[in-house]
Coordinates of N, CA and C in Angstrom, one line a residue:
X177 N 2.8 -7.9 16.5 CA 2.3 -7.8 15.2 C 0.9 -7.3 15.1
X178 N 0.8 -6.5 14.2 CA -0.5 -6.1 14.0 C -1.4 -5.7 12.5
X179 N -2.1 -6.0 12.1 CA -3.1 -6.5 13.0 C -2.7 -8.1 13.0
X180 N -3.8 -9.2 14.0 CA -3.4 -10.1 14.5 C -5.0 -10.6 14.6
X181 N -4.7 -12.1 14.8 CA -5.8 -12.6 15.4 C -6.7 -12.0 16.9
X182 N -6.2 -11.4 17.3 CA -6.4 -10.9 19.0 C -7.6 -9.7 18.6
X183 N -7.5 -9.6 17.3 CA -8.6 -8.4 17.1 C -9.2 -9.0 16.0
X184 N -9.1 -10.3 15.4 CA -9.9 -10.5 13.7 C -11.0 -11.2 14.3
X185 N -12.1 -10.1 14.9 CA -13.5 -10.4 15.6 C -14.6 -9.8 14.5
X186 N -14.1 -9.3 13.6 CA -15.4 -8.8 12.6 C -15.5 -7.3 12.6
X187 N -15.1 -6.6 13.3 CA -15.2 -5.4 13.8 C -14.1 -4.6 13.4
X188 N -13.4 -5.2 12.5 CA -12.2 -4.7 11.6 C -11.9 -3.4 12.6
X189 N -10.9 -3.4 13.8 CA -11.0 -2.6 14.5 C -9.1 -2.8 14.4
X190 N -9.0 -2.0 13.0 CA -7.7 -2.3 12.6 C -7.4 -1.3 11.7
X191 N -5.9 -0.9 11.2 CA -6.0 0.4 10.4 C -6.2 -0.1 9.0
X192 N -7.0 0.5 8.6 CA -7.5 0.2 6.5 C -5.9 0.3 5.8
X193 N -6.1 -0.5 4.7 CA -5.3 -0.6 3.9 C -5.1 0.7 3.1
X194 N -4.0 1.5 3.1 CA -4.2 2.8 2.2 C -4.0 3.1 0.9
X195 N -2.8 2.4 0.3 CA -2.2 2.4 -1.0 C -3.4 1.8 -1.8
X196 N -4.5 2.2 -2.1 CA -5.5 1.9 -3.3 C -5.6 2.8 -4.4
X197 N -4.9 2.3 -5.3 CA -4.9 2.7 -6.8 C -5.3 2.6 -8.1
X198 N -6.2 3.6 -8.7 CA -6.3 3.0 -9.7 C -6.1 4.1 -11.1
X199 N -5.0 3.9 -12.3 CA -4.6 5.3 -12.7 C -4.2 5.8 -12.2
X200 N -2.9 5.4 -10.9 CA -2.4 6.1 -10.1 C -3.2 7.1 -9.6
X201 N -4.5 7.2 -9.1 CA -5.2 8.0 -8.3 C -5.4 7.4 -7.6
X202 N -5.5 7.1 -6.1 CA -6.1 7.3 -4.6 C -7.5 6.5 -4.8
X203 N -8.0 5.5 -4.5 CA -8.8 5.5 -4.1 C -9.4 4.6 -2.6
X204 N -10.3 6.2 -1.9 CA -10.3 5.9 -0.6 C -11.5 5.0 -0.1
X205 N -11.4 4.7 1.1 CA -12.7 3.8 1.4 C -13.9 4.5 2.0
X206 N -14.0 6.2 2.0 CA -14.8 7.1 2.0 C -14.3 8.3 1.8
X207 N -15.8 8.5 1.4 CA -15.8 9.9 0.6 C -15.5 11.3 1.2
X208 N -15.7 10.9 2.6 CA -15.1 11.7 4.0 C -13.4 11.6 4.3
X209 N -13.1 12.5 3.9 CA -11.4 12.7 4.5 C -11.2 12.2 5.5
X210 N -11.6 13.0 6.5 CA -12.2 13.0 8.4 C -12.2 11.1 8.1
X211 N -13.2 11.1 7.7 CA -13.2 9.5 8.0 C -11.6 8.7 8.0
X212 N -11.4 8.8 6.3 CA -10.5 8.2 5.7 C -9.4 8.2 6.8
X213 N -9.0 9.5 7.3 CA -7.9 9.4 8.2 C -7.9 8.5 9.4
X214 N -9.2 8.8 10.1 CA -9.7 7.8 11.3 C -9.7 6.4 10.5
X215 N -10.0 6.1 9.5 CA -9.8 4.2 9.4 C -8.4 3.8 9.2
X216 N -7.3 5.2 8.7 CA -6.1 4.4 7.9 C -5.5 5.1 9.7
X217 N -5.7 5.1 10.8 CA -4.9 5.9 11.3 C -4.3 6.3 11.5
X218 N -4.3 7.5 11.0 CA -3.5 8.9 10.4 C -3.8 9.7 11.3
X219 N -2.5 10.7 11.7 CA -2.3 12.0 12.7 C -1.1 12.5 12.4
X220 N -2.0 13.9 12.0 CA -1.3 14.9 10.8 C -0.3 15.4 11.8
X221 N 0.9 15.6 12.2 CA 1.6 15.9 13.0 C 2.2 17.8 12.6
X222 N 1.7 18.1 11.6 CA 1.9 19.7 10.9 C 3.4 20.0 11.2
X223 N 3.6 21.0 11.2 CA 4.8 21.7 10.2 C 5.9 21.4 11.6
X224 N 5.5 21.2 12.9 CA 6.5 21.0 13.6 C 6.8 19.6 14.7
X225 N 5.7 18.5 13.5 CA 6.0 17.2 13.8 C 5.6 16.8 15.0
X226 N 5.7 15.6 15.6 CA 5.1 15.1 16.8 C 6.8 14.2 17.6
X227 N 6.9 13.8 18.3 CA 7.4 13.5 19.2 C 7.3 12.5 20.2
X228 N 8.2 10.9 20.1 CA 7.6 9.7 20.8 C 9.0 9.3 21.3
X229 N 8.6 8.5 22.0 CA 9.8 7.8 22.7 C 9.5 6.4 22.5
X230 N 10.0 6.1 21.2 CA 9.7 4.7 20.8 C 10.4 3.8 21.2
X231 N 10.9 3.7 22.5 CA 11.4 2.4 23.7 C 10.1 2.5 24.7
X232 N 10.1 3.4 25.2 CA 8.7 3.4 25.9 C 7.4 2.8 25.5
X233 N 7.4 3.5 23.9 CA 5.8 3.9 23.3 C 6.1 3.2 22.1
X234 N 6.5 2.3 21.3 CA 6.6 1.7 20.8 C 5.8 1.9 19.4
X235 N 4.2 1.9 19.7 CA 3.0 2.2 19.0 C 3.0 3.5 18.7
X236 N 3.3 4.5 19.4 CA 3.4 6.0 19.0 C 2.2 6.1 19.4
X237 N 1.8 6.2 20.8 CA 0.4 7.0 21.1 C 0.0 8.5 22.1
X238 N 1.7 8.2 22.1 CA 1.6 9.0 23.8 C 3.1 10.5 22.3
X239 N 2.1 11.7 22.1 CA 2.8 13.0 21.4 C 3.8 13.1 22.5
X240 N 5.0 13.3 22.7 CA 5.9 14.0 24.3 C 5.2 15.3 23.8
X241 N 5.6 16.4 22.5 CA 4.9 17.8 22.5 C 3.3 17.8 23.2
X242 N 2.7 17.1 23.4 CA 1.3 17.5 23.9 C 1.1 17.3 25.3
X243 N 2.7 16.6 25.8 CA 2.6 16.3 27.4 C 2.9 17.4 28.4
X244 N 2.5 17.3 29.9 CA 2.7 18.1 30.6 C 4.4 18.8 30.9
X245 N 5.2 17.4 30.2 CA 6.3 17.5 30.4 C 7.2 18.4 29.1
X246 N 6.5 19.0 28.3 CA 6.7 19.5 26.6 C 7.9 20.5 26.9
X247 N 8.5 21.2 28.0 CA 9.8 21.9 28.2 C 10.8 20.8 27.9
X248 N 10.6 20.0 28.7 CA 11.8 19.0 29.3 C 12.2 18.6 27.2
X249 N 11.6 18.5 26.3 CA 11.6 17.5 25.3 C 11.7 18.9 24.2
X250 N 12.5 20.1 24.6 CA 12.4 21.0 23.8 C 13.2 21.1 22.7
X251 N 14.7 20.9 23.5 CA 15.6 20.9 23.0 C 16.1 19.6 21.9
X252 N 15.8 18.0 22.4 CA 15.9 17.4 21.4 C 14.5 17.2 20.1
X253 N 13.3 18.0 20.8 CA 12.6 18.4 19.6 C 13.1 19.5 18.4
X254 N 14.0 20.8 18.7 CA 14.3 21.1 18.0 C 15.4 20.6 17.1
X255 N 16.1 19.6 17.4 CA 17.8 19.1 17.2 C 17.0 18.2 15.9
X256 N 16.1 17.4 16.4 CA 15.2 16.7 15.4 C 14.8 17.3 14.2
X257 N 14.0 18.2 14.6 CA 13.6 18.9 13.3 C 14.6 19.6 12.2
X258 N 15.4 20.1 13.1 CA 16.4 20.9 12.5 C 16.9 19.6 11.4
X259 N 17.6 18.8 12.0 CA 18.3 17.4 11.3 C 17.3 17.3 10.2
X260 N 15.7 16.5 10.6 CA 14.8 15.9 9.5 C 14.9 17.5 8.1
X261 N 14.4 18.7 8.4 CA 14.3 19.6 7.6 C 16.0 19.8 6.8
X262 N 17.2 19.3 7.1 CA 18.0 19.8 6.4 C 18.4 17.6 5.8
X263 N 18.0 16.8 6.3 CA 17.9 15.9 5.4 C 16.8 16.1 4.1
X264 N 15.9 16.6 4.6 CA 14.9 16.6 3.2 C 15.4 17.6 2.3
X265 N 16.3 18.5 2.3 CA 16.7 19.5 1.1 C 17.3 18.3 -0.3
X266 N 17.6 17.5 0.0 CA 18.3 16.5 -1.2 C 17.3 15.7 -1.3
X267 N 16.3 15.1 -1.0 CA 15.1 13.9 -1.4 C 15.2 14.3 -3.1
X268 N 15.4 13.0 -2.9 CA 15.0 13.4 -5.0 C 13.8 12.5 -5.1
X269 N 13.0 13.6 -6.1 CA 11.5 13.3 -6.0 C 11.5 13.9 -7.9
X270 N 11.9 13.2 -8.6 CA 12.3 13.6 -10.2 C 10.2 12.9 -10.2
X271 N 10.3 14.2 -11.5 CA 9.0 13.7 -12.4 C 9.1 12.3 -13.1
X272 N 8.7 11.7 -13.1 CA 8.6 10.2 -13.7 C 7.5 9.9 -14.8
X273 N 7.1 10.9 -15.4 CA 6.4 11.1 -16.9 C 4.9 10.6 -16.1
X274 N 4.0 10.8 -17.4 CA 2.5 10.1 -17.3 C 1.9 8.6 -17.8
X275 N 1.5 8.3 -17.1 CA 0.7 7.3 -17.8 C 0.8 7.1 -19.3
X276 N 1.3 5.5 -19.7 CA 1.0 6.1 -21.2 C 0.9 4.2 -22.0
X277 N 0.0 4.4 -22.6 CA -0.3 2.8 -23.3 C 0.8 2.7 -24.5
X278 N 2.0 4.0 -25.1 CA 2.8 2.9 -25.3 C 3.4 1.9 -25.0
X279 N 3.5 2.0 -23.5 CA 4.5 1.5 -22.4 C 3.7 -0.1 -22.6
X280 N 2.7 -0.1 -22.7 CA 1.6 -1.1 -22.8 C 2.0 -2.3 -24.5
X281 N 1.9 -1.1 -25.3 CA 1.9 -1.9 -26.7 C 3.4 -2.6 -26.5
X282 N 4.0 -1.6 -26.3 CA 5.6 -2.3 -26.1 C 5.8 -3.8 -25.7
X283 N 4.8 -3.7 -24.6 CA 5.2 -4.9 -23.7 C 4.6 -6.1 -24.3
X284 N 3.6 -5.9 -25.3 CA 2.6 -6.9 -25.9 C 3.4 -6.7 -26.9
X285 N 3.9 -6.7 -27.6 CA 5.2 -6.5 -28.7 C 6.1 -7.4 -28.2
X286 N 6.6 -7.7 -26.9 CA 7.9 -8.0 -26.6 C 7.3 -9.4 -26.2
X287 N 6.1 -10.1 -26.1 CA 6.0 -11.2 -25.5 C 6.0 -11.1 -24.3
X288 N 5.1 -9.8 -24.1 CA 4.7 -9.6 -22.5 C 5.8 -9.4 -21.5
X289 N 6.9 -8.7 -21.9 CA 7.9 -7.7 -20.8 C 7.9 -6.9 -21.4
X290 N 8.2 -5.5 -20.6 CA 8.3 -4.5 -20.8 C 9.7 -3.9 -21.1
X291 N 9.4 -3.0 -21.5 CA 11.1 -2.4 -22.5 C 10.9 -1.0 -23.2
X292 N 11.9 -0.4 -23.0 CA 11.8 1.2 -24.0 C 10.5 1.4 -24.8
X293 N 10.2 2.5 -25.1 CA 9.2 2.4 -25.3 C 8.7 4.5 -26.2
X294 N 10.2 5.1 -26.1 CA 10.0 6.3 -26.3 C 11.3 6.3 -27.3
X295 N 10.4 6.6 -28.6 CA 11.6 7.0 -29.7 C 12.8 5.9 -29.6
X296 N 12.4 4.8 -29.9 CA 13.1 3.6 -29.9 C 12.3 2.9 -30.5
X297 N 12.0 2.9 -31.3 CA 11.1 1.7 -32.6 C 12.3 1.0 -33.3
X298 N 12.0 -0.2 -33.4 CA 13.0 -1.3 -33.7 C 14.2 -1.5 -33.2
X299 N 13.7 -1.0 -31.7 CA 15.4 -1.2 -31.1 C 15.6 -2.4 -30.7
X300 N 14.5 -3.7 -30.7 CA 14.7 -5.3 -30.5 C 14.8 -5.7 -31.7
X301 N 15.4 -6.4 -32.1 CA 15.6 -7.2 -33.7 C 15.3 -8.2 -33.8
X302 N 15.2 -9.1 -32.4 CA 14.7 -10.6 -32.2 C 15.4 -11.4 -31.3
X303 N 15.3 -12.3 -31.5 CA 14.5 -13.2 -31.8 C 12.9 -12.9 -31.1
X304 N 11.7 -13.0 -31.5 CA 10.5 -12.7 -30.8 C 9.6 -13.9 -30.4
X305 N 9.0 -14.2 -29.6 CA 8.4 -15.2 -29.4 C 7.6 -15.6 -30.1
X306 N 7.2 -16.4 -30.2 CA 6.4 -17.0 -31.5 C 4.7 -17.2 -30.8
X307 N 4.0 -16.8 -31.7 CA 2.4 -16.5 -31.1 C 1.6 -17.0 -32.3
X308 N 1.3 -18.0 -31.5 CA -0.6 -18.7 -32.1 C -1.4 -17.9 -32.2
X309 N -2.5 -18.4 -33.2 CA -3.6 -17.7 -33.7 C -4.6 -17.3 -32.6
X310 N -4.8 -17.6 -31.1 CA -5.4 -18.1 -30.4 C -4.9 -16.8 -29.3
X311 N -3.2 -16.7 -29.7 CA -2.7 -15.6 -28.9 C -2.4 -14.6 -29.5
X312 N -2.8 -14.3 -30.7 CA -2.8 -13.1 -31.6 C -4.2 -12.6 -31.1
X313 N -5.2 -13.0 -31.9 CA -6.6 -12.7 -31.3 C -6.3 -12.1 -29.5
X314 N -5.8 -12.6 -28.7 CA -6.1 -12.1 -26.9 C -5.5 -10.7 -27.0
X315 N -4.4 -10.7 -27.3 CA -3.3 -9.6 -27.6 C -3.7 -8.7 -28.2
X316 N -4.3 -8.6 -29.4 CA -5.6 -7.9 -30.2 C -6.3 -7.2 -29.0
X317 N -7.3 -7.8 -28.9 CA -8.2 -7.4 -27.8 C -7.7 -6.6 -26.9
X318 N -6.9 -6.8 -26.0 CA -6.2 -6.5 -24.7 C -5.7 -5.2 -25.6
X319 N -4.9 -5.1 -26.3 CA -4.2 -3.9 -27.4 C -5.8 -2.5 -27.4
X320 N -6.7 -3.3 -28.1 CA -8.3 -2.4 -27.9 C -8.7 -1.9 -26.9
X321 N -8.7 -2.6 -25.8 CA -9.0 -2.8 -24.6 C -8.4 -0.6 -23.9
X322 N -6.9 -1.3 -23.8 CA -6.0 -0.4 -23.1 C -5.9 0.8 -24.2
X323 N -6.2 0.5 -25.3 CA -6.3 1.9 -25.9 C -7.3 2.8 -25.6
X324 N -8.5 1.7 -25.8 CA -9.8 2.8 -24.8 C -9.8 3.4 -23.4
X325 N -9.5 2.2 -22.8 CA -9.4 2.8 -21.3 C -7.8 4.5 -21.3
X326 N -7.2 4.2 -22.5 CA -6.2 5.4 -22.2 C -7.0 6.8 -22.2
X327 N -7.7 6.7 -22.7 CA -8.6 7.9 -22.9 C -9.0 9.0 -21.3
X328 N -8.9 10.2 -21.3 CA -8.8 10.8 -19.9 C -10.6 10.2 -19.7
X329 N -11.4 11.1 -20.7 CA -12.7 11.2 -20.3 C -12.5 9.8 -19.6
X330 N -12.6 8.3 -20.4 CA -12.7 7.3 -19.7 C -12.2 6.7 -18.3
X331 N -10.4 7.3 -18.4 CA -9.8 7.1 -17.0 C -11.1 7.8 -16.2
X332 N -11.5 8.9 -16.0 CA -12.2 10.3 -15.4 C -13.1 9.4 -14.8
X333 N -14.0 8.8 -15.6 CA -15.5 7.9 -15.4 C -15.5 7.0 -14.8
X334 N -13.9 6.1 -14.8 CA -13.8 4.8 -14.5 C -13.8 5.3 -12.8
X335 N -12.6 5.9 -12.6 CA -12.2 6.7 -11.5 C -13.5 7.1 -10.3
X336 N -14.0 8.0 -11.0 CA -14.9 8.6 -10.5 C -16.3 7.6 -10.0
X337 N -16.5 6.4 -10.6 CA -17.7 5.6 -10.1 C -16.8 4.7 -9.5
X338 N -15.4 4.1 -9.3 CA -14.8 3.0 -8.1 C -14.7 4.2 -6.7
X339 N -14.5 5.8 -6.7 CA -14.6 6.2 -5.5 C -15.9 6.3 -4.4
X340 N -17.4 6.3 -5.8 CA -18.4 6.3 -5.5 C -18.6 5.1 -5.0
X341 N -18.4 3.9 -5.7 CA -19.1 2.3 -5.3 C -17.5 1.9 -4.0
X342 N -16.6 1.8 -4.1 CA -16.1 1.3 -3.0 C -16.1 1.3 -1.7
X343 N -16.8 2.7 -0.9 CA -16.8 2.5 0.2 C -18.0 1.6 0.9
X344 N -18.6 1.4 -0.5 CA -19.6 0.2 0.1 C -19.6 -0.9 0.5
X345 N -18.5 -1.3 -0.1 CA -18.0 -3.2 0.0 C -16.6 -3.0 0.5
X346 N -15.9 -1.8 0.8 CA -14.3 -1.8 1.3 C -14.2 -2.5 2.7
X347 N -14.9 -2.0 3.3 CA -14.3 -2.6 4.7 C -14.9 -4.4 4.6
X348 N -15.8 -5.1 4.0 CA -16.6 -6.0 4.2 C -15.2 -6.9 3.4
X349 N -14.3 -6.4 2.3 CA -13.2 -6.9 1.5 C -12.4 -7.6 2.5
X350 N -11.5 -5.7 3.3 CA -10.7 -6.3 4.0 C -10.8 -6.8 4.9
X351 N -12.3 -7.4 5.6 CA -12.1 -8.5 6.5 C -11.6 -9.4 5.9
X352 N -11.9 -9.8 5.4 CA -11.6 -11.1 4.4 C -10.2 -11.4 4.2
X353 N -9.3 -10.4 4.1 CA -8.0 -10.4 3.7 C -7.2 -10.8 4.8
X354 N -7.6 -11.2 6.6 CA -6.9 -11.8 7.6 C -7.3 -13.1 7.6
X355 N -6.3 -14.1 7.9 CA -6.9 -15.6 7.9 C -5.9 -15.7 9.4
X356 N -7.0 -16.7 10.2 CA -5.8 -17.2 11.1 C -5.6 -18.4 10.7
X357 N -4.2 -18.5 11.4 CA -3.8 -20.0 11.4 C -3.9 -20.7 12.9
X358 N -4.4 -21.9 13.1 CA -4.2 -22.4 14.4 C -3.4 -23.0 14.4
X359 N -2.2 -22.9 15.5 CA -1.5 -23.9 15.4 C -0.9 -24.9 15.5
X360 N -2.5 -25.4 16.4 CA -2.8 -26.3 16.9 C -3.1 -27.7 15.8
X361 N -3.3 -26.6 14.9 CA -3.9 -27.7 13.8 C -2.7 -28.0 12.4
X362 N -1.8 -27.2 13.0 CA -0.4 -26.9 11.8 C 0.6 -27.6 13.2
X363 N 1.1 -28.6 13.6 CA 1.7 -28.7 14.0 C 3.4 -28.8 13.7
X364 N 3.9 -28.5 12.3 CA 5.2 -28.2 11.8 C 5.4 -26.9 12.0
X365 N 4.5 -25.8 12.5 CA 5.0 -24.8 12.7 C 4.6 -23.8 13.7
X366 N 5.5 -23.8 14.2 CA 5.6 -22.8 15.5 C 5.8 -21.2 15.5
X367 N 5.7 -20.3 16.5 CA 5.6 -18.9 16.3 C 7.0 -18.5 15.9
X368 N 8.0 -19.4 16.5 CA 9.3 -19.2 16.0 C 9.6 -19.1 14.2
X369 N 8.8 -20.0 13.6 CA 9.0 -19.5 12.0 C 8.4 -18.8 11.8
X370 N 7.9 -17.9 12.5 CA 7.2 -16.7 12.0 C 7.8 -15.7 12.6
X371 N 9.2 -15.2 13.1 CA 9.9 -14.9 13.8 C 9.5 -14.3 15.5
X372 N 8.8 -15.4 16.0 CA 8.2 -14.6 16.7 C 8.6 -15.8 18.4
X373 N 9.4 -14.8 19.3 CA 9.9 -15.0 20.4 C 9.4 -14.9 21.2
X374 N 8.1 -16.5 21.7 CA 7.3 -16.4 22.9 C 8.1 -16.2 24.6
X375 N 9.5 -16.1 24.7 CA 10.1 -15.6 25.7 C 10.1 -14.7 26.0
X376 N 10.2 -13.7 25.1 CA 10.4 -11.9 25.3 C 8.9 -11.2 25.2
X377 N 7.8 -11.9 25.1 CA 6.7 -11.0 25.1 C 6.1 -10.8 26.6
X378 N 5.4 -10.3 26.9 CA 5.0 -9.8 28.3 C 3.6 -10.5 28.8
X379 N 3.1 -10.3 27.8 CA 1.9 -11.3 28.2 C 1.9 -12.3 27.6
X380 N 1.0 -13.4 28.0 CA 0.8 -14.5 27.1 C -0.4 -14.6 25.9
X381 N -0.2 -15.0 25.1 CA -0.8 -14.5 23.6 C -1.5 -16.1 23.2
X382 N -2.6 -16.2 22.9 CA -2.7 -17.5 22.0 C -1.6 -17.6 20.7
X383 N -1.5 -19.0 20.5 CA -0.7 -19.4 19.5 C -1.6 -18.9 18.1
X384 N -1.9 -17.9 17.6 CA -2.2 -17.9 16.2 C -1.6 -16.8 15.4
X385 N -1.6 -17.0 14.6 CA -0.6 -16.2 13.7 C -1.4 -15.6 12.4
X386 N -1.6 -14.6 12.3 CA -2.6 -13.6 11.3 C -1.6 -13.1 9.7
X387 N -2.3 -14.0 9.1 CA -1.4 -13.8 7.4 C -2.3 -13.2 6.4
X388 N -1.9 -12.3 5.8 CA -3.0 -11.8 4.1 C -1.9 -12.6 2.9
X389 N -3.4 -12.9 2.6 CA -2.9 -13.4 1.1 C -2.8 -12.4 0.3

């Protein structure tokens, strides 16, 4: 398992979290690509892929194409590619529309689930949940709120100063986000409910078990 307590020394010497979004845009934990790649560890494998023996190599560190042995691994390197390149002709990868705060009103309409939202006005007839003066007013707000922020200029601004300010405090976050457990001090639970088979491992490991909230 990784990452793990065996490395939560402070040194976040672990791969960064990558899926950060905001307005469905990316945002990274530097403003350097080069970097970005080096923290999420990423290796661009280009147009004719890389090549592991994941019984061996498990981790994927050792390319077979970059080894001395790159003849011997020719042939099931092309059998591979050929396969992966004529699986990907069918990927369906459909447009899925833009961003849009009707989808928003709708849901504050509905008593906070979401529902149709395109050229379907009055397509719920009821019953609707019933809302206090207390939850009209929030709902109000929140309704102002997401109408402003719908605005590009402001998406643009919002966007553009979390890429600037996050690489500041990003990495100092995700330390934060491993907790160990001792087990010593949890005695109801062993590595076994965490599926984990102290028989079959090779070395011996302290008993701790690394969780994000």
């Amino acid at each position: 398992f990784y990452p793990n307590c065996t490395n939560n020394d402070g040194t976040y010497n672990k791969p960064f979290f990558k899926d950060i979004k905001l307005f469905d845009r990316e945002i990274n934990a530097s403003t350097n690509q080069s970097k970005v790649d080096e923290m999420i560890w990423m290796e661009d494998c280009g147009s004719t892929g890389c090549l592991f023996d994941i019984l061996a190599d498990p981790n994927e560190h050792n390319d077979l194409l970059k080894g001395e042995d790159v003849d011997s691994f020719k042939g099931v390197h092309e059998e591979m590619l050929a396969l992966l390149t004529n699986l990907n002709k069918n990927v369906f990868r459909p447009f899925r529309g833009e961003l849009s705060v009707d989808a928003c009103r709708a849901s504050i309409n509905n008593g906070g689930y979401y529902g149709p939202f395109v050229d379907v006005h009055e397509y719920y007839t009821g019953p609707f949940p019933k809302e206090n003066f207390e939850k009209k007013i929030k709902n109000a707000a929140l309704l102002q709120i997401l109408e402003a922020i719908s605005c590009d200029t402001v998406q643009n601004t919002i966007v553009s100063t979390a890429r600037e300010s996050f690489p500041f405090f990003a990495l100092e976050m995700m330390k934060n986000m491993d907790k160990c457990i001792d087990l010593a001090f949890h005695p109801n639970f062993t590595p076994a409910d965490f599926g984990i088979n102290m028989d079959t491992l090779e070395q011996p490991v302290n008993q701790h078990i690394s969780v994000v909230d």
